[in-house]
Coordinates of C-alpha atoms and ligand atoms in Angstrom, one line a residue:
X197 CA -1.9 -4.9 5.9
X198 CA -1.4 -7.3 8.7
X199 CA -2.6 -11.2 9.5
X200 CA -5.5 -12.4 11.8
X201 CA -6.2 -15.3 12.7
X202 CA -8.7 -16.7 15.6
X203 CA -9.7 -20.3 16.5
X204 CA -12.5 -21.9 17.9
X205 CA -12.6 -25.9 18.9
X206 CA -11.8 -28.5 21.4
X207 CA -7.9 -29.1 20.0
X208 CA -5.3 -27.0 21.6
X209 CA -5.6 -23.3 19.9
X210 CA -2.0 -22.0 20.8
X211 CA -0.5 -24.2 18.1
X212 CA -3.1 -23.6 15.5
X213 CA -2.6 -19.7 16.5
X214 CA 1.0 -19.9 15.6
X215 CA 1.3 -22.2 12.5
X216 CA -1.5 -19.4 10.9
X217 CA 0.4 -16.5 11.8
X218 CA 3.4 -18.5 10.2
X219 CA 1.6 -18.8 6.8
X220 CA 0.1 -15.1 6.9
X221 CA 3.7 -13.5 8.1
X222 CA 4.2 -12.2 4.0
X223 CA 0.9 -9.8 5.0
X224 CA 3.4 -8.1 8.2
X225 CA 6.1 -9.2 10.0
X226 CA 7.6 -6.5 12.4
X227 CA 5.7 -8.0 15.4
X228 CA 2.8 -11.0 16.8
X229 CA 0.7 -12.3 19.5
X230 CA -1.7 -14.2 20.6
X231 CA -4.4 -14.1 23.3
X232 CA -6.0 -17.5 24.9
X233 CA -9.3 -17.6 26.9
X234 CA -8.2 -19.6 30.3
X235 CA -9.9 -20.5 33.2
X236 CA -8.7 -17.4 35.1
X237 CA -9.3 -15.0 32.5
X238 CA -7.6 -14.0 28.8
X239 CA -3.9 -15.0 28.7
X240 CA -2.4 -12.5 26.3
X241 CA 1.9 -13.6 24.9
X242 CA 3.1 -10.9 22.4
X243 CA 6.5 -9.9 20.8
X244 CA 8.0 -7.3 18.4
X245 CA 9.9 -8.5 15.8
X246 CA 9.1 -11.9 13.8
X247 CA 7.7 -14.9 15.0
X248 CA 10.1 -17.0 16.2
X249 CA 10.3 -13.8 19.3
X250 CA 6.5 -15.2 20.0
X251 CA 7.3 -18.6 19.7
X252 CA 10.6 -18.4 22.0
X253 CA 7.6 -16.5 24.7
X254 CA 5.5 -19.3 24.0
X255 CA 7.7 -22.3 24.8
X256 CA 8.2 -21.1 28.5
X257 CA 5.1 -22.6 29.4
X258 CA 1.9 -25.3 28.1
X259 CA -1.4 -24.3 27.4
X260 CA -4.7 -26.0 27.2
X261 CA -6.4 -23.1 26.1
X262 CA -9.4 -24.1 22.8
X263 CA -10.4 -20.8 21.9
X264 CA -7.9 -17.5 20.9
X265 CA -6.6 -15.3 18.5
X266 CA -3.6 -13.9 16.4
X267 CA -1.8 -11.3 15.2
X268 CA 0.8 -10.6 13.0
X269 CA 2.0 -6.6 12.0
X270 CA 2.1 -4.7 9.7
X271 CA 2.2 -1.3 11.7
X272 CA 0.1 1.2 10.5
X273 CA -0.2 3.7 13.8
X274 CA 2.5 2.8 16.2
X275 CA 6.2 1.6 15.5
X276 CA 6.7 -2.2 16.2
X277 CA 7.3 -2.8 19.7
X278 CA 5.5 -5.3 22.9
X279 CA 3.2 -3.0 23.8
X280 CA 1.9 -1.8 19.8
X281 CA 1.8 -5.6 18.9
X282 CA -1.6 -7.1 18.7
X283 CA -4.1 -8.7 20.8
X284 CA -5.4 -5.2 22.7
X285 CA -6.9 -5.3 25.6
X286 CA -9.0 -3.0 27.3
X287 CA -8.7 -1.3 31.3
X288 CA -9.9 -4.9 33.2
X289 CA -8.1 -7.1 30.3
X290 CA -11.4 -8.3 30.0
X291 CA -11.8 -7.9 26.4
X292 CA -9.1 -8.6 23.4
X293 CA -9.1 -7.7 20.2
X294 CA -7.1 -8.1 16.6
X295 CA -7.6 -6.0 13.7
X296 CA -6.5 -5.0 10.6
X297 CA -7.2 -2.3 9.2
X298 CA -7.1 1.5 9.6
X299 CA -9.3 3.5 12.1
X300 CA -9.5 6.9 11.0
X301 CA -10.7 8.5 13.8
X302 CA -8.5 6.8 16.4
X303 CA -7.6 9.7 17.8
X304 CA -11.2 11.2 18.6
X305 CA -12.4 8.6 19.9
X306 CA -8.9 8.0 22.1
X307 CA -9.7 11.5 23.5
X308 CA -13.0 10.7 24.3
X309 CA -12.5 7.4 25.7
X310 CA -9.5 8.8 28.1
X311 CA -12.6 11.9 29.4
X312 CA -14.6 8.9 30.1
X313 CA -11.7 7.3 32.0
X314 CA -10.0 4.9 30.1
X315 CA -6.5 4.0 30.2
X316 CA -4.6 3.2 26.7
X317 CA -1.3 1.6 26.8
X318 CA -0.2 1.7 23.5
X319 CA 0.3 4.1 20.4
X320 CA -2.3 2.1 18.2
X321 CA -5.3 3.4 16.7
X322 CA -6.7 -1.0 17.6
X323 CA -6.8 -0.2 21.2
X324 CA -9.8 2.0 21.1
X325 CA -11.6 -0.7 19.6
X326 CA -11.2 -2.9 23.3
X327 CA -12.1 -0.3 25.1
X328 CA -15.0 1.0 22.9
X329 CA -16.2 -2.4 23.1
X330 CA -15.9 -2.3 27.6
X331 CA -18.2 1.2 26.9
X332 CA -20.8 -0.5 25.1
X333 CA -20.6 -3.9 26.9
X334 CA -24.1 -4.7 28.9
X335 CA -23.9 -8.4 29.4
X336 CA -24.4 -8.8 25.2
X337 CA -20.7 -9.2 23.4
X338 CA -22.3 -9.0 19.9
X339 CA -24.6 -5.9 20.8
X340 CA -21.2 -3.9 22.3
X341 CA -19.4 -5.3 19.5
X342 CA -21.9 -3.8 17.1
X343 CA -22.2 -0.5 18.9
X344 CA -18.1 -0.5 18.9
X345 CA -18.3 -0.5 15.2
X346 CA -20.9 1.9 14.5
X347 CA -18.9 4.7 15.7
X348 CA -15.3 4.0 14.1
X349 CA -14.9 5.3 10.8
X350 CA -12.3 3.5 8.4
X351 CA -11.1 0.2 7.2
X352 CA -11.3 -3.1 9.5
X353 CA -11.2 -7.3 9.7
X354 CA -11.6 -7.4 13.9
X355 CA -12.1 -10.3 15.9
X356 CA -13.1 -9.8 19.9
X357 CA -13.1 -12.1 22.8
X358 CA -14.6 -11.9 25.8
X359 CA -13.7 -13.0 29.3
X360 CA -17.8 -12.1 30.2
X361 CA -18.2 -14.4 27.3
X362 CA -16.0 -17.5 26.7
X363 CA -17.8 -19.5 24.7
X364 CA -18.3 -17.6 21.5
X365 CA -15.8 -15.6 19.6
X366 CA -17.0 -12.3 17.6
X367 CA -15.6 -11.1 14.0
X368 CA -16.3 -8.5 11.3
X369 CA -15.1 -6.5 7.9
X370 CA -15.3 -3.5 6.0
X371 CA -13.0 -3.1 3.7
X372 CA -10.3 -5.5 4.9
X373 CA -10.7 -8.9 4.2
X374 CA -11.7 -11.8 6.5
X375 CA -12.7 -16.0 6.2
X376 CA -14.3 -18.1 8.2
X377 CA -12.7 -21.9 7.9
X378 CA -15.2 -24.7 8.9
X379 CA -13.6 -28.0 10.1
X380 CA -14.8 -30.8 11.9
X381 CA -16.4 -29.4 14.8
X382 CA -14.2 -26.3 15.0
X383 CA -14.0 -22.9 13.7
X384 CA -11.4 -21.0 12.3
X385 CA -11.1 -17.0 11.1
X386 CA -8.5 -15.4 9.1
X387 CA -7.2 -12.6 7.4
X388 CA -6.4 -15.2 4.2
X389 CA -6.9 -18.7 3.3
X390 CA -2.6 -19.8 4.1
X391 CA -4.0 -19.6 7.8
X392 CA -6.9 -22.6 7.5
X393 CA -5.7 -24.7 4.0
X394 CA -4.1 -27.2 6.3
X395 CA -7.1 -27.5 8.2
X396 CA -10.1 -27.3 5.5
X397 CA -10.8 -26.2 2.5
X398 CA -14.7 -25.3 3.3
X399 CA -14.3 -22.0 3.8
X400 CA -16.8 -18.8 3.9
X401 CA -16.0 -14.9 2.7
X402 CA -17.0 -12.4 4.6
X403 CA -18.1 -9.3 3.4
X404 CA -17.8 -5.5 3.7
X405 CA -20.6 -5.2 7.0
X406 CA -21.1 -8.0 8.1
X407 CA -20.1 -9.7 11.6
X408 CA -19.9 -13.5 11.9
X409 CA -20.6 -15.2 15.8
X410 CA -18.6 -18.0 16.4
X411 CA -20.2 -20.4 19.1
X412 CA -20.2 -24.3 19.6
X413 CA -23.9 -24.6 18.4
X414 CA -22.3 -23.6 14.8
X415 CA -21.8 -20.0 12.6
X416 CA -24.2 -16.9 13.1
X417 CA -23.9 -14.2 10.4
X418 CA -25.4 -10.8 10.4
X419 CA -25.5 -7.9 9.0
X420 CA -23.4 -5.3 11.6
X421 CA -25.7 -2.2 10.7
X422 CA -29.3 -3.6 10.3
X423 CA -28.6 -7.1 12.5
X424 CA -30.6 -9.2 10.3
X425 CA -29.4 -12.7 9.8
X426 CA -28.0 -13.1 6.8
X427 CA -27.5 -17.2 4.8
X428 CA -24.2 -17.6 3.6
X429 CA -22.6 -20.2 0.8
X430 CA -19.5 -22.0 1.4
X431 CA -16.6 -21.2 -0.9
X432 CA -14.6 -24.8 -1.6
X433 CA -11.0 -23.8 -1.9
X434 CA -9.0 -25.3 -4.9
X435 CA -5.4 -23.7 -4.1
X436 CA -2.3 -25.0 -3.0
X437 CA -0.6 -23.6 -0.1
X438 CA 1.4 -21.3 -2.1
X439 CA -0.8 -20.1 -4.8
X440 CA -3.2 -19.2 -1.4
X441 CA 0.0 -17.0 -0.2
X442 CA -0.1 -15.3 -3.2
X443 CA -4.5 -15.2 -3.5
X444 CA -4.6 -17.3 -6.1
X445 CA -2.2 -15.2 -8.5
X446 CA 0.5 -16.8 -10.5
X447 CA 3.1 -14.3 -9.3
X448 CA 3.4 -11.9 -5.8
X449 CA 4.2 -8.9 -8.6
X450 CA 1.1 -9.4 -10.1
X451 CA -0.7 -9.8 -7.2
X452 CA 0.9 -6.6 -5.8
X453 CA 0.0 -4.7 -9.2
X454 CA -4.1 -5.7 -8.3
X455 CA -4.0 -4.8 -5.2
X456 CA -3.1 -1.2 -5.8
X457 CA -6.8 0.5 -5.6
X458 CA -6.6 -1.0 -2.0
X459 CA -3.2 0.7 -1.3
X460 CA -4.3 4.1 -3.2
X461 CA -7.2 4.3 -1.1
X462 CA -5.4 3.3 2.4
X463 CA -3.1 6.1 1.5
X464 CA -5.3 8.5 1.0
X465 CA -7.4 7.6 3.8
X466 CA -8.3 10.1 6.6
X467 CA -5.4 13.0 4.7
X468 CA -8.5 14.3 2.7
X469 CA -10.8 17.1 3.5
X470 CA -12.7 18.5 0.8
X471 CA -10.5 21.6 0.7
X472 CA -7.5 20.4 2.6
X473 CA -5.0 17.7 3.2
X474 CA -4.1 16.7 6.4
X475 CA -0.5 15.4 7.0
X476 CA -0.7 13.8 10.9
X477 CA 2.9 12.9 10.9
X478 CA 4.1 16.2 9.5
X479 CA 4.8 19.5 11.7
X480 CA 5.4 22.1 9.7
X481 CA 3.7 25.8 10.1
X482 CA 3.2 28.4 7.0
X483 CA 5.8 30.2 8.4
X484 CA 8.0 27.5 8.3
X485 CA 7.6 26.2 5.2
X486 CA 7.6 30.1 4.0
X487 CA 11.7 30.2 5.0
X488 CA 12.1 27.3 2.1
X489 CA 14.3 28.2 -0.7
X490 CA 14.6 24.7 -2.2
X491 CA 13.0 21.4 -2.1
X492 CA 15.7 18.5 -2.0
X493 CA 14.2 15.2 -3.4
X494 CA 16.9 12.1 -2.5
X495 CA 16.0 8.5 -3.5
X496 CA 17.2 5.7 -5.6
X497 CA 15.3 3.4 -8.7
X498 CA 11.7 3.6 -8.1
X499 CA 11.4 5.8 -5.4
X500 CA 14.1 8.3 -7.6
X501 CA 11.3 8.1 -9.7
X502 CA 8.3 9.2 -8.0
X503 CA 10.7 11.9 -7.1
X504 CA 10.5 13.5 -10.3
X505 CA 7.0 13.4 -10.5
X506 CA 6.7 15.1 -7.5
X507 CA 9.5 17.9 -8.8
X508 CA 6.7 18.7 -11.3
X509 CA 4.2 19.0 -8.6
X510 CA 5.8 21.0 -6.3
X511 CA 7.4 23.9 -8.4
X512 CA 4.0 23.6 -10.5
X513 CA 1.7 23.9 -7.5
X514 CA 4.1 25.7 -4.5
X515 CA 6.1 27.2 -6.7
X516 CA 9.3 25.8 -4.7
X517 CA 12.3 25.2 -7.0
X518 CA 13.4 21.0 -6.7
X519 CA 16.5 19.6 -7.0
X520 CA 16.5 15.5 -7.6
X521 CA 19.4 13.4 -6.8
X522 CA 19.8 9.4 -7.2
X523 CA 21.0 8.8 -3.5
X524 CA 24.5 7.2 -4.5
X525 CA 25.2 10.3 -6.0
X526 CA 23.8 13.1 -3.6
X527 CA 26.1 11.7 -1.2
X528 CA 29.5 12.3 -2.7
X529 CA 28.6 15.4 -4.7
X530 CA 28.2 17.8 -1.6
X531 CA 24.9 19.3 -2.6
X532 CA 24.1 23.1 -1.6
X533 CA 22.2 22.1 1.5
X534 CA 21.2 24.3 4.6
X535 CA 18.4 25.3 7.0
X536 CA 16.6 26.8 4.5
X537 CA 16.0 23.4 2.5
X538 CA 13.6 20.7 2.7
X539 CA 14.7 17.5 2.0
X540 CA 12.7 14.3 1.1
X541 CA 13.7 11.0 1.3
X542 CA 11.6 8.1 -0.8
X543 CA 11.8 4.6 0.2
X544 CA 9.7 1.4 0.2
X545 CA 11.8 -0.5 2.6
X546 CA 12.8 2.5 4.5
X547 CA 16.3 0.7 4.9
X548 CA 18.4 1.6 2.0
X549 CA 21.8 2.2 2.6
X550 CA 22.6 5.3 -0.1
X551 CA 19.5 7.0 0.5
X552 CA 19.5 6.7 4.5
X553 CA 23.0 8.5 4.2
X554 CA 21.6 11.0 2.1
X555 CA 19.0 11.5 4.9
X556 CA 22.1 11.8 7.9
X557 CA 24.0 13.8 4.9
X558 CA 21.0 16.8 5.1
X559 CA 20.1 16.6 8.8
X560 CA 24.2 17.0 9.5
X561 CA 23.6 20.4 7.1
X562 CA 20.7 21.5 8.9
X563 CA 17.9 20.5 7.1
X564 CA 14.3 19.8 8.0
X565 CA 14.2 15.6 6.7
X566 CA 10.8 14.4 5.6
X567 CA 10.6 10.6 4.5
X568 CA 7.9 9.5 2.6
X569 CA 8.2 5.5 3.7
X570 CA 6.2 2.1 3.5
X571 CA 7.3 1.0 6.7
X572 CA 6.3 2.2 10.2
X573 CA 10.0 1.8 12.3
X574 CA 11.9 1.7 9.8
X575 CA 15.2 4.1 10.1
X576 CA 14.5 6.1 7.7
X577 CA 10.8 6.6 9.2
X578 CA 12.5 6.7 12.5
X579 CA 15.5 9.0 11.3
X580 CA 13.5 11.8 9.2
X581 CA 11.9 15.2 11.2
X582 CA 8.3 14.4 10.1
X583 CA 7.3 10.8 7.8
X584 CA 4.3 10.5 5.4
X585 CA 3.7 6.7 5.4
X586 CA 2.4 5.4 2.4
X587 CA 0.0 2.2 3.5
X588 CA 0.9 0.2 0.7
X589 CA 1.7 -2.9 3.0
X590 CA 5.0 -5.5 2.6
X591 CA 5.8 -5.6 -1.3
X592 CA 7.5 -9.1 -1.9
X593 CA 8.2 -8.9 -5.2
X594 CA 11.4 -7.5 -6.2
X595 CA 10.1 -5.3 -8.5
X596 CA 8.3 -2.0 -6.7
X597 CA 5.0 -2.1 -8.4
X598 CA 2.1 -0.7 -5.9
X599 CA 5.2 1.3 -3.1
X600 CA 5.6 3.4 -6.4
X601 CA 2.2 4.5 -6.9
X602 CA 1.6 5.2 -3.0
X603 CA 5.0 6.8 -3.1
X604 CA 3.1 9.7 -6.2
X605 CA 0.3 10.1 -3.5
X606 CA 3.1 10.7 -0.9
X607 CA 4.6 13.2 -3.3
X608 CA 0.6 14.8 -4.2
X609 CA 0.0 15.3 -0.5
X610 CA 3.0 16.9 0.1
X611 CA 2.8 19.3 -2.8
X612 CA -0.8 20.1 -1.7
X613 CA 0.4 20.4 1.8
X614 CA 2.9 23.1 0.6
X615 CA 1.1 24.7 -2.2
X616 CA -1.9 24.8 0.9
X617 CA 0.9 26.2 3.3
X618 CA 2.3 29.1 1.0
X619 CA -1.3 29.9 -0.4
X620 CA 0.2 30.2 -3.9
X621 CA -3.2 28.3 -6.0
X622 CA -6.7 29.3 -4.7
X623 CA -9.1 27.2 -2.2
X624 CA -11.2 25.9 -5.5
X625 CA -8.2 24.6 -6.9
X626 CA -7.5 22.8 -4.4
X627 CA -10.8 21.6 -3.5
X628 CA -10.9 20.5 -7.2
X629 CA -7.6 18.5 -7.2
X630 CA -8.5 16.4 -3.6
X631 CA -12.1 15.6 -5.7
X632 CA -10.0 14.1 -8.7
X633 CA -7.4 12.8 -6.4
X634 CA -10.1 10.9 -4.5
X635 CA -12.0 9.5 -7.8
X636 CA -7.6 8.2 -8.8
X637 CA -8.3 4.6 -6.3
X638 CA -11.7 3.7 -8.4
X639 CA -9.9 4.8 -11.5
X640 CA -7.0 2.3 -11.4
X641 CA -9.8 -0.9 -10.3
X642 CA -11.3 0.1 -14.0
X643 CA -7.4 -0.1 -15.7
X644 CA -6.9 -3.4 -13.9
X645 CA -10.5 -4.8 -13.9
X646 CA -11.0 -3.5 -17.9
X647 CA -7.2 -3.3 -19.3
X648 CA -5.0 -6.4 -18.2
X649 CA -6.4 -8.9 -20.8
X650 CA -5.7 -6.1 -23.5
X651 CA -2.4 -6.0 -22.4
X652 CA -1.6 -9.1 -21.8
X653 CA -1.9 -9.1 -26.3
X654 CA 0.5 -6.2 -26.5
X655 CA 3.3 -8.0 -25.2
X656 CA 3.6 -9.8 -27.6
X657 CA 5.6 -6.7 -29.3
X658 CA 8.4 -7.8 -27.0
X659 CA 9.0 -11.8 -27.8
X660 CA 11.7 -11.4 -29.9
X661 CA 13.8 -8.0 -29.1
X662 CA 16.3 -7.1 -27.3
X663 CA 15.8 -3.4 -26.6
X664 CA 12.8 -1.0 -26.4
X665 CA 12.0 2.5 -25.9
X666 CA 9.6 4.6 -23.4
X667 CA 9.3 7.7 -24.9
X668 CA 7.1 11.5 -23.5
X669 CA 7.5 14.8 -22.4
X670 CA 6.9 16.2 -18.6
X671 CA 5.4 14.0 -16.4
X672 CA 5.1 10.9 -18.7
X673 CA 8.4 11.3 -19.3
X674 CA 9.2 10.5 -15.6
X675 CA 6.7 7.5 -15.9
X676 CA 8.6 6.3 -18.6
X677 CA 11.7 6.0 -16.7
X678 CA 10.0 3.8 -14.3
X679 CA 8.8 2.2 -17.4
X680 CA 11.6 1.3 -18.4
X681 CA 13.1 0.3 -15.2
X682 CA 10.2 -2.1 -14.9
X683 CA 10.7 -3.7 -18.0
X684 CA 14.5 -3.7 -17.9
X685 CA 14.2 -6.0 -14.1
X686 CA 12.0 -8.7 -15.0
X687 CA 12.1 -9.0 -18.5
X688 CA 16.0 -8.5 -19.0
X689 CA 15.0 -6.6 -22.0
X690 CA 17.6 -2.9 -22.1
X691 CA 15.0 -1.0 -22.1
X692 CA 15.5 3.2 -22.2
X693 CA 13.4 6.2 -21.0
X694 CA 13.9 9.6 -23.9
X695 CA 12.7 12.6 -23.4
X696 CA 10.6 12.0 -26.6
X697 CA 11.8 15.8 -27.6
X698 CA 15.3 14.8 -27.3
X699 CA 15.4 11.7 -30.1
X700 CA 16.6 13.6 -33.0
X701 CA 19.9 15.0 -30.9
X702 CA 21.1 11.4 -31.5
X703 CA 18.9 8.5 -30.4
X704 CA 16.7 7.8 -33.6
X705 CA 20.1 6.2 -35.1
X706 CA 18.8 3.5 -32.5
X707 CA 15.4 3.1 -33.7
X708 CA 14.6 0.2 -36.2
X709 CA 11.3 -2.3 -36.9
X710 CA 12.6 -4.3 -34.1
X711 CA 12.6 -1.4 -31.4
X712 CA 9.3 -1.4 -30.0
X713 CA 8.5 2.1 -28.8
X714 CA 5.8 2.9 -26.1
X715 CA 4.7 6.5 -26.5
X716 CA 3.0 8.2 -23.5
X717 CA 1.0 11.3 -24.3
X718 CA -1.4 12.1 -21.0
X719 CA -0.2 15.8 -20.6
X720 CA -2.8 17.6 -22.3
X721 CA -0.3 20.9 -23.1
X722 CA 1.9 18.3 -24.5
X723 CA -0.3 16.3 -27.1
X724 CA 0.7 17.7 -30.3
X725 CA 4.6 17.7 -29.5
X726 CA 4.7 13.9 -28.6
X727 CA 2.3 13.1 -31.8
X728 CA 4.6 14.7 -33.6
X729 CA 7.7 12.5 -32.0
X730 CA 6.0 9.7 -32.5
X731 CA 5.9 10.3 -35.7
X732 CA 9.5 10.6 -36.7
X733 CA 9.7 7.0 -34.9
X734 CA 6.4 5.9 -37.0
X735 CA 8.9 7.4 -39.9
X736 CA 11.9 4.7 -39.1
X737 CA 9.5 1.7 -39.2
X738 CA 9.5 1.1 -35.2
X739 CA 6.4 -0.2 -33.6
X740 CA 4.4 2.2 -31.6
X741 CA 2.1 1.5 -29.0
X742 CA 0.1 4.8 -27.2
X743 CA -1.2 5.3 -23.9
X744 CA -3.5 8.3 -23.8
X745 CA -6.3 9.8 -22.7
X746 CA -9.6 9.3 -24.5
X747 CA -10.7 11.3 -27.6
X748 CA -6.5 11.6 -28.6
X749 CA -7.4 11.0 -32.1
X750 CA -3.9 12.2 -33.3
X751 CA -2.3 9.5 -31.2
X752 CA -4.2 7.1 -32.5
X753 CA -3.8 7.8 -36.0
X754 CA -0.1 7.5 -35.1
X755 CA 0.5 4.5 -33.5
X756 CA -0.3 0.2 -34.0
X757 CA -1.9 0.0 -30.7
X758 CA -3.5 2.1 -28.1
X759 CA -4.6 2.0 -25.2
X760 CA -6.8 4.6 -23.2
X761 CA -6.2 5.5 -19.6
X762 CA -9.8 6.6 -17.8
X763 CA -9.4 10.6 -18.0
X764 CA -7.8 13.0 -15.1
X765 CA -6.6 16.2 -14.8
X766 CA -2.6 16.0 -16.2
X767 CA -1.2 16.3 -12.7
X768 CA -2.6 13.0 -11.1
X769 CA -2.1 10.9 -14.4
X770 CA 1.2 9.3 -13.6
X771 CA -0.3 7.1 -11.0
X772 CA -2.8 6.0 -13.9
X773 CA -0.1 5.9 -16.5
X774 CA 2.0 3.4 -14.9
X775 CA -0.2 0.9 -14.0
X776 CA -0.9 -0.4 -17.5
X777 CA 3.2 -0.1 -18.1
X778 CA 3.4 -2.4 -14.7
X779 CA 1.4 -5.3 -16.5
X780 CA 3.5 -5.1 -19.7
X781 CA 6.4 -5.8 -18.1
X782 CA 5.1 -8.8 -16.0
X783 CA 3.4 -10.5 -18.8
X784 CA 6.7 -10.0 -21.1
X785 CA 9.0 -11.5 -18.1
X786 CA 6.4 -14.4 -17.7
X787 CA 6.0 -14.7 -21.9
X788 CA 10.0 -14.9 -21.5
X789 CA 9.9 -17.6 -18.8
X790 CA 11.4 -15.6 -16.0
X791 CA 11.4 -15.6 -12.5
X792 CA 9.4 -12.5 -12.1
X793 CA 8.9 -12.5 -7.8
X794 CA 13.0 -12.4 -8.0
X795 CA 14.5 -11.1 -11.2
X796 CA 18.4 -12.1 -11.2
X797 CA 21.3 -10.2 -9.8
X798 CA 18.2 -8.0 -7.7
X799 CA 17.2 -7.8 -4.2
X800 CA 13.6 -6.7 -2.2
X801 CA 16.1 -4.0 -0.9
X802 CA 19.6 -2.9 -0.7
X803 CA 21.0 -2.2 2.4
X804 CA 24.8 -2.8 1.2
X805 CA 26.5 1.0 -0.1
Ligands
AGP1339 C1 12.4 -1.3 -7.8 O1 11.3 -2.1 -8.3 C2 13.8 -2.2 -7.3 N1 13.0 -3.4 -6.6 C3 14.3 -0.6 -6.8 O2 14.7 -0.2 -7.7 C4 14.2 -0.2 -5.6 O3 13.0 0.9 -5.8 C5 14.7 0.6 -4.8 O4 15.9 -0.4 -4.3 C6 14.6 1.5 -3.8 O5 14.3 0.8 -2.5 P1 13.5 1.3 -1.5 O6 12.4 2.3 -2.1 O7 13.3 0.4 -0.5 O8 14.4 2.8 -0.7

């Protein structure tokens, strides 16, 4: 998730582009750049690091360009650097491109264009777009852009400048957001509304498959597949600047919860073939995988909870024993790690001190280390032997949500990768799981679209309480631990997660009518057992809210409230089950008037030991 802007008008473009990028920094902030149309050609200025670094470079001279594009980056392909920052150009500097999204087939396009004689400067997927425009350009920029778009697979919002057509700007979108702002004799294009609000509230929201040509004559919209022209209606923005950064949501946490379907789709993009998974950044041969006699998963907080899911999957599918450790314990307990151990470190930020120390300790002991992280170029990503990046985009809210569900996807992809390398499960089974996995983002969308209001009503069970319990068995117990952390860290209710079979060994003593119970029952082979545990707590007058698949009537009869999760296989259920729990924690916290995005006593990334 990056931020892109474009300006076409009579004012000096540079300050408008920089101001727009500042408003979009919440979308990505590891590097930035602009390209402006000048007499002698397109001038590009870009810099790694925060926007101030770019401003520094721009302050060395004056600009009078009136047309330009800009970008603030959240790296996906190619770590943050001056060269990998956008905009990117073709071989001769005639075309400049900024892009937000992922070009899934960029490697094969790059090979083809290199064979055609194109010279690439960066490691990015985006640079292929500039060279494709150069390849197809025969005098008509719109036509060249359409041909470029017909070649690429993936998600994109893209803006193209051409020195050969200095009086127009072309932009298009598919699966990444893009808006056009209408000013007085000037136009803006941007990934999101905050970038244009200072100048106009009149916008056009671009839909998938649409392209716009901006010129002094105005705006021309068309369908870039059929070429047909499109009439669009103006969307008048009523939000203030702060609300706009949150996309109209009240808090970043709610926005990030609702971004999960896209984050889940992006994290699977280019990694699922019908009967096997592809992990470009993991380079293990089946022979090397066969040598591992143990997997050690190490992380902190929410990331640790994703690791608990990974343990169940890797042991069940790939038949390799798995230990899961909290990093701050792992690094001081002299773990039995050696060159036959595969260590998996999980970290959204990639900078958590304990996790980083555990990574270094493992490497010292000769282990192979794979990182699952959300930040390209982070310490964990740089120091691990292999990386599985989650494409959740920046996570602003302290309470982690979309990073967790994409980390579970990372664990599923790794478990399938090890399974197919070891041949421990039949190909038909792998094909079935991959097809189910591909449906998960849509099912997450259903929960958000159809279930959010229902969850909001359930927050009433937590208004006056000071403690609550989450119970479940197997993978549900692992999800229960994440559910209780979410409730704890933003509502300040003392919530505990328990393997429901363990309650009778002591904790039942704490169960009263004042301790609401969240009961998770998505593991079909453990239904009956879980229902009997629910009956145990009901017998102590507890109020129970059940989460399960449609058709589990036994649980329905035993609880006060039930929430149905769209059906999927046991092992993939955790990604879906946690979403209503995230929503519940959110609505309970809002009802208590807490600062949901910045809960007390907590920080987003814990880089201290
Ligand atoms: C989760 O909501 C918290 N923000 C916290 O537990 C977090 O998961 C933990 O600090 C690990 O962070 P990381 O994934 O960036 O390493």
